[in-house]
Tab-separated table of C-alpha atoms in Angstrom:
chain	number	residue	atom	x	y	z
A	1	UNK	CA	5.149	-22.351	6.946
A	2	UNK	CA	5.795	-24.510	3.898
A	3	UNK	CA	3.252	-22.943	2.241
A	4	UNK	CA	4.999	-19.700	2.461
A	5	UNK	CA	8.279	-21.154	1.246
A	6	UNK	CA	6.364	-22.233	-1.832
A	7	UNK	CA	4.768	-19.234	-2.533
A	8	UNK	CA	7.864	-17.200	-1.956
A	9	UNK	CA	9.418	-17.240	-5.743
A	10	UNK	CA	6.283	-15.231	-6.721
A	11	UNK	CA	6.408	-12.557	-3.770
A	12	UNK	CA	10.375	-12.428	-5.111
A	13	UNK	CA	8.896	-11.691	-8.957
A	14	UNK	CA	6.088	-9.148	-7.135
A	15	UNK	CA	9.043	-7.043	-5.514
A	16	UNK	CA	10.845	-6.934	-8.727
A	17	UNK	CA	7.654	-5.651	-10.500
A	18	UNK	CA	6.754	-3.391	-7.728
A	19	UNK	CA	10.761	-2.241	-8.156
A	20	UNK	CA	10.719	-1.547	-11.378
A	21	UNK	CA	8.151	0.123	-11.539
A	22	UNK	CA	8.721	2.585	-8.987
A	23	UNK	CA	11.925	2.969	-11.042
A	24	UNK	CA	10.068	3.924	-14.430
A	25	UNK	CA	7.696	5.964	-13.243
A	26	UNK	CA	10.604	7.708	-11.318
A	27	UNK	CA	9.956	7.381	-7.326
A	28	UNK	CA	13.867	7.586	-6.884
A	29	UNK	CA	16.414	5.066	-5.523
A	30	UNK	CA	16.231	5.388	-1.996
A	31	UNK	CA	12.159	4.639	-2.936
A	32	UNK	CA	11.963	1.730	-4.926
A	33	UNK	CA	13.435	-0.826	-3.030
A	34	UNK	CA	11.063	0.177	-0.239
A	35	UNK	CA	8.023	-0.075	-3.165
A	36	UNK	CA	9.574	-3.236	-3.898
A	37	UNK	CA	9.553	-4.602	-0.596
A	38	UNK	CA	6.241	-3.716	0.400
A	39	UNK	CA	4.879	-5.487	-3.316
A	40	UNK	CA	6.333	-8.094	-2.075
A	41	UNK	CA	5.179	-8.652	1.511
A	42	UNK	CA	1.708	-7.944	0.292
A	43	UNK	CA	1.785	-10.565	-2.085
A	44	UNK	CA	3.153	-13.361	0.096
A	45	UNK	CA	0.512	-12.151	3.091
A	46	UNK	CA	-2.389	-12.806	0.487
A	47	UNK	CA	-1.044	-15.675	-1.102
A	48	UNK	CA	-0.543	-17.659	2.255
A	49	UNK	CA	-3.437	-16.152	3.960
A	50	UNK	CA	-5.764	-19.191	5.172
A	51	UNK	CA	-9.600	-19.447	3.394
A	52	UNK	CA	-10.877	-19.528	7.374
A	53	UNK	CA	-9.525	-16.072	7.716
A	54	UNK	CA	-11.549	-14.718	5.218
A	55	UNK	CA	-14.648	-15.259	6.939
């Protein structure tokens, strides 16, 4: 759990990304905050995911 909460500035910057660009290359409105969201997920699921799990 704290591990997440540590990690969860850069999922914040990875949804941003993921926004903006699903903005530039021109997905829409309605689209890119769902783009963003996803990046952003993603990112925090792989950046708290345990090195046992991997195996």
């Amino acid at each position: 759990m704290i591990r997440s909460i540590r990690m969860l500035p850069l999922a914040l910057i990875a949804a941003a990304l993921g926004n903006g660009l699903a903005e530039l290359v021109g997905v829409g409105g309605m689209w890119a905050p769902v783009i963003g969201a996803i990046a952003g997920g993603w990112t925090l699921g792989v950046l708290c995911r345990s090195p046992q799990a991997s195996n």
